[in-house]
Amino acid sequence: MRHWIIKLYKKANDKGFALGAFNFSTNEILKGIVDAAVKLKAPIIIETSEGERNFFGLEESVAVYHAIKKKYPHVILHADHTKSFEEIKRIIAAGYPSVHFDGSKLSFRHNIRETKRAAEYAHAHDVFIEGELGGIVGGSTMHKKSLKDVLTKDIMTDPEQAKEFVELTGIDSLAISIGNAHGIWKDKPKLDFERLKAIAKATGKFLVLHGGSGISASDFRKAISLGINKININTEMRVAYAHALLKGLHNREDYVPYHYLKDVSAAVSKVVEEKIIIFKAENKI
Ligand SMILES: [Zn+2]
């Protein structure tokens, strides 16, 4: 499966689009994501963080992924922000074809050691692996603070370190910190495009942008043109989901879940469709 995933990233890189990676923790969210991908004929990544997959169920997420793949093969299931080797083993055993090992909280040398270990294990099991260098602050929610107060230059990815990191770990793709952050903040994120350019040149690897919620369409397009191949979106869908659910429950005419939940999936779909179009991923299957 790893080879097929690499081919898909390469296609995105060659054709100048980015793979949207959308998080899910409920079936309504997943349905919203997949409906959007099918409608726009876009290859897509569906992903779960540790909290999300513990809620949805690890085996359950793999089973649903296989069911989706039978009807729409242009999907990758990915494990987002996995912070220990034990968790990597658990995920791969469950059948995830793609994982993200996040050692960004470790020291540079420790991150290299742990990521290399995870990469060797993943590759031995034919699994694609994303590493991370530099800090990506915040959780996928609405924040009360300003981004400029928490984002400092020293947590951003250094191009020279990134080169060494990808060479020594053997990872397939790299998540970077260039002014992006998880969640939606009081101020808009300001991406450091010069840094992105330098990282792309130094590493020659597929690059991943986390914290896509709140970044403008023009900044996304520019980031893609400079080497971003995968973009993670979560918070905007979570907000759309919660608002639609509240409204649906408030306005419901009966107690039939699929009567008031279909608008919830549609609200998530709308966010995903917008992103797919911005990422130029439509009609790329
Ligand atoms: Zn992330």
PDB file of N, CA, C and O in Angstrom, residues 18 38 51 63 103 118 126 150-151 169 177 189 213 216 253 255:
ATOM      1  N   ALA A  18      -2.894  19.772  -3.775  1.00  0.00           N
ATOM      2  CA  ALA A  18      -2.579  19.186  -2.472  1.00  0.00           C
ATOM      3  C   ALA A  18      -3.679  18.206  -2.079  1.00  0.00           C
ATOM      4  O   ALA A  18      -4.851  18.408  -2.400  1.00  0.00           O
ATOM      5  N   VAL A  38     -16.335  12.313  -3.300  1.00  0.00           N
ATOM      6  CA  VAL A  38     -16.978  11.588  -4.401  1.00  0.00           C
ATOM      7  C   VAL A  38     -17.577  12.589  -5.390  1.00  0.00           C
ATOM      8  O   VAL A  38     -17.389  12.464  -6.606  1.00  0.00           O
ATOM      9  N   GLY A  51      -7.184  10.975  20.156  1.00  0.00           N
ATOM     10  CA  GLY A  51      -8.478  11.140  20.830  1.00  0.00           C
ATOM     11  C   GLY A  51      -9.620  10.698  19.932  1.00  0.00           C
ATOM     12  O   GLY A  51     -10.556  10.015  20.387  1.00  0.00           O
ATOM     13  N   ALA A  63     -12.272  -0.726   9.636  1.00  0.00           N
ATOM     14  CA  ALA A  63     -13.371  -1.450   8.978  1.00  0.00           C
ATOM     15  C   ALA A  63     -14.187  -0.512   8.082  1.00  0.00           C
ATOM     16  O   ALA A  63     -14.520  -0.851   6.939  1.00  0.00           O
ATOM     17  N   GLY A 103       7.215  13.484  16.874  1.00  0.00           N
ATOM     18  CA  GLY A 103       8.237  13.586  17.924  1.00  0.00           C
ATOM     19  C   GLY A 103       8.652  15.031  18.141  1.00  0.00           C
ATOM     20  O   GLY A 103       9.744  15.304  18.652  1.00  0.00           O
ATOM     21  N   ALA A 118      10.411   4.408  14.265  1.00  0.00           N
ATOM     22  CA  ALA A 118       9.022   4.297  13.780  1.00  0.00           C
ATOM     23  C   ALA A 118       8.998   4.080  12.266  1.00  0.00           C
ATOM     24  O   ALA A 118       8.203   3.283  11.748  1.00  0.00           O
ATOM     25  N   ASP A 126       5.023  -2.118   5.191  1.00  0.00           N
ATOM     26  CA  ASP A 126       4.458  -1.524   3.971  1.00  0.00           C
ATOM     27  C   ASP A 126       3.525  -0.338   4.277  1.00  0.00           C
ATOM     28  O   ASP A 126       2.513  -0.131   3.621  1.00  0.00           O
ATOM     29  N   VAL A 150       1.970  33.252  20.841  1.00  0.00           N
ATOM     30  CA  VAL A 150       2.443  31.892  21.143  1.00  0.00           C
ATOM     31  C   VAL A 150       3.404  31.329  20.093  1.00  0.00           C
ATOM     32  O   VAL A 150       4.134  30.383  20.350  1.00  0.00           O
ATOM     33  N   LEU A 151       3.396  31.940  18.904  1.00  0.00           N
ATOM     34  CA  LEU A 151       4.236  31.418  17.825  1.00  0.00           C
ATOM     35  C   LEU A 151       5.556  32.181  17.756  1.00  0.00           C
ATOM     36  O   LEU A 151       5.593  33.336  17.351  1.00  0.00           O
ATOM     37  N   THR A 169      16.249   9.860   9.141  1.00  0.00           N
ATOM     38  CA  THR A 169      15.083   9.081   9.592  1.00  0.00           C
ATOM     39  C   THR A 169      14.487   8.197   8.503  1.00  0.00           C
ATOM     40  O   THR A 169      13.875   7.178   8.801  1.00  0.00           O
ATOM     41  N   SER A 177       6.641  23.467  10.462  1.00  0.00           N
ATOM     42  CA  SER A 177       6.103  24.619  11.174  1.00  0.00           C
ATOM     43  C   SER A 177       6.630  25.886  10.498  1.00  0.00           C
ATOM     44  O   SER A 177       7.828  26.186  10.543  1.00  0.00           O
ATOM     45  N   PRO A 189      -3.176  33.279  10.762  1.00  0.00           N
ATOM     46  CA  PRO A 189      -1.779  32.828  10.655  1.00  0.00           C
ATOM     47  C   PRO A 189      -1.048  33.509   9.502  1.00  0.00           C
ATOM     48  O   PRO A 189      -1.646  33.792   8.456  1.00  0.00           O
ATOM     49  N   SER A 213      -7.113  25.249   9.171  1.00  0.00           N
ATOM     50  CA  SER A 213      -8.267  26.107   9.434  1.00  0.00           C
ATOM     51  C   SER A 213      -7.784  27.540   9.684  1.00  0.00           C
ATOM     52  O   SER A 213      -6.894  27.766  10.490  1.00  0.00           O
ATOM     53  N   SER A 216      -5.883  31.600   4.486  1.00  0.00           N
ATOM     54  CA  SER A 216      -6.655  32.114   3.346  1.00  0.00           C
ATOM     55  C   SER A 216      -6.412  31.281   2.084  1.00  0.00           C
ATOM     56  O   SER A 216      -5.388  30.601   1.960  1.00  0.00           O
ATOM     57  N   GLU A 253     -38.330  18.000  13.760  1.00  0.00           N
ATOM     58  CA  GLU A 253     -39.779  17.791  13.831  1.00  0.00           C
ATOM     59  C   GLU A 253     -40.128  16.458  14.471  1.00  0.00           C
ATOM     60  O   GLU A 253     -41.277  16.202  14.808  1.00  0.00           O
ATOM     61  N   TYR A 255     -38.016  12.521  16.264  1.00  0.00           N
ATOM     62  CA  TYR A 255     -36.828  11.992  16.939  1.00  0.00           C
ATOM     63  C   TYR A 255     -36.020  11.048  16.055  1.00  0.00           C
ATOM     64  O   TYR A 255     -35.260  10.227  16.551  1.00  0.00           O
TER      65      TYR A 255
END
